[in-house]
mmCIF file of C-alpha atoms in Angstrom:
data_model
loop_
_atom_site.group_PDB
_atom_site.id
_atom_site.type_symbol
_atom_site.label_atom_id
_atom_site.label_comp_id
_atom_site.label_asym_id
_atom_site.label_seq_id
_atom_site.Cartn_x
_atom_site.Cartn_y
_atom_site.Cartn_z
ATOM 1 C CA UNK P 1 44.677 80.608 1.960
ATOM 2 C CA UNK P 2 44.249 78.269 -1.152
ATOM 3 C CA UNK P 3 43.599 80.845 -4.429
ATOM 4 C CA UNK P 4 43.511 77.601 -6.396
ATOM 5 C CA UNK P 5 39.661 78.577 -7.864
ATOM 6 C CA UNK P 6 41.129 80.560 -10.514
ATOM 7 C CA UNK P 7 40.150 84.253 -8.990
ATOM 8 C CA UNK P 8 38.549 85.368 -12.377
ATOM 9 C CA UNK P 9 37.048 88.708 -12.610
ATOM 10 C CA UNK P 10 34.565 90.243 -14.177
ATOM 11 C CA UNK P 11 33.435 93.975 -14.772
ATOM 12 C CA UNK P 12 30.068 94.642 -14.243
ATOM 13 C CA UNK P 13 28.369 97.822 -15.854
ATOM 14 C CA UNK P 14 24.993 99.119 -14.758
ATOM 15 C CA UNK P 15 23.439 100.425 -17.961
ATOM 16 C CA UNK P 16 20.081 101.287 -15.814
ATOM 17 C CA UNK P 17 19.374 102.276 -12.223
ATOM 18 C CA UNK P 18 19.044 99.411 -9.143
ATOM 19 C CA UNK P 19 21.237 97.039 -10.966
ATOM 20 C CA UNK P 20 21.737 94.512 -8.095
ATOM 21 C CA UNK P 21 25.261 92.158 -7.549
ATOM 22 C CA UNK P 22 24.765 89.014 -5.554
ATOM 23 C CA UNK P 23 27.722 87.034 -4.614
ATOM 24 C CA UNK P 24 27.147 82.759 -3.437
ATOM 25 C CA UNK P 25 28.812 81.242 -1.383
ATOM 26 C CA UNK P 26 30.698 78.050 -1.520
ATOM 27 C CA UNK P 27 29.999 74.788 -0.548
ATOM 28 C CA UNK P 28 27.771 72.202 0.483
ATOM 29 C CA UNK P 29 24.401 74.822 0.600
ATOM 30 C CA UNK P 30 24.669 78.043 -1.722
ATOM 31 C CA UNK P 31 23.392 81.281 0.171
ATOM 32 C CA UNK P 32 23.602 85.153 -0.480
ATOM 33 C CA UNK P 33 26.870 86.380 0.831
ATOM 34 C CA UNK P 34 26.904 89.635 -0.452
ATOM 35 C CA UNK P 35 24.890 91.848 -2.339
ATOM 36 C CA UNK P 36 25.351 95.366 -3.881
ATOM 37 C CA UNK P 37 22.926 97.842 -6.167
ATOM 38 C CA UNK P 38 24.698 99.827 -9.150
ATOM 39 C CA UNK P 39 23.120 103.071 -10.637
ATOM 40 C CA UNK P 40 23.770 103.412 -14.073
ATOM 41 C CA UNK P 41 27.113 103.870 -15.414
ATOM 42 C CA UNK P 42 28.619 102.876 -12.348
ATOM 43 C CA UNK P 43 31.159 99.566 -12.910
ATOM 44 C CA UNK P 44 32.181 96.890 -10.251
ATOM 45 C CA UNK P 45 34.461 94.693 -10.192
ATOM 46 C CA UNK P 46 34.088 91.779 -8.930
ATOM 47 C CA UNK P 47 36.077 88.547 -8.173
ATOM 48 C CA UNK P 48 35.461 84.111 -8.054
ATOM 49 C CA UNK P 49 37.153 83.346 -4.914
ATOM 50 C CA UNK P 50 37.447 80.634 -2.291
ATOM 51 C CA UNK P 51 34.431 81.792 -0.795
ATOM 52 C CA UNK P 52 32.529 83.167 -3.679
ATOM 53 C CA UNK P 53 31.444 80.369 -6.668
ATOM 54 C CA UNK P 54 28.828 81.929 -8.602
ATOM 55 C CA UNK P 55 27.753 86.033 -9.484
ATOM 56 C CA UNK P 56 24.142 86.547 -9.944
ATOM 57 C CA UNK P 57 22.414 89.594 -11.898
ATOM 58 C CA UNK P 58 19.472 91.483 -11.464
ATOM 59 C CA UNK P 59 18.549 94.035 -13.931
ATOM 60 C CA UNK P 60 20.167 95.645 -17.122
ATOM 61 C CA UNK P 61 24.222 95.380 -17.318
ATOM 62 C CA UNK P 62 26.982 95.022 -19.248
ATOM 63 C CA UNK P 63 29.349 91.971 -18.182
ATOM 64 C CA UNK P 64 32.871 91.510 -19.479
ATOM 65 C CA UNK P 65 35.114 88.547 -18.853
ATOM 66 C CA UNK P 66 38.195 87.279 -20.061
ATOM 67 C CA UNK P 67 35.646 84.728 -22.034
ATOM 68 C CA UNK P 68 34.014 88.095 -23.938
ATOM 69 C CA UNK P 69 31.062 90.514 -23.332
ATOM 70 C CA UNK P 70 27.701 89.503 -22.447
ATOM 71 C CA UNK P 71 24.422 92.246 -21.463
ATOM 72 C CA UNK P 72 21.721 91.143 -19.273
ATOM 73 C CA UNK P 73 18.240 92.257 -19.020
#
């Protein structure tokens, strides 16, 4: 298996209820792959992989990657 994308992670912290993780896919069309809901105060973390190119979030969170700390709302 080729780990050549890098395999950054980030640590995603709910800071409200329903906080929803969506992982895309890869490739020549970018679809849903996985998804997961966070209740506040729970953390994920989550990895860019050979199958995974993008992280998308819904809701309140805090974010922190090895580029710094970002919150969504």
């Amino acid at each position: 298996m080729d780990h050549s994308t890098g395999n950054d992670y980030i640590v995603i912290k709910a800071e409200e209820n329903g906080v929803q993780v969506i992982g895309l896919t890869r490739g020549q069309d970018t679809r849903f792959h996985h998804t997961e809901k966070l209740d506040k105060g729970e953390v994920m973390i989550a990895q860019f992989t050979t199958h995974t190119s993008a992280i998308k979030i819904r809701g309140k969170a805090t974010l922190i990657t090895k580029h710094g700390e970002i919150e969504s709302d």
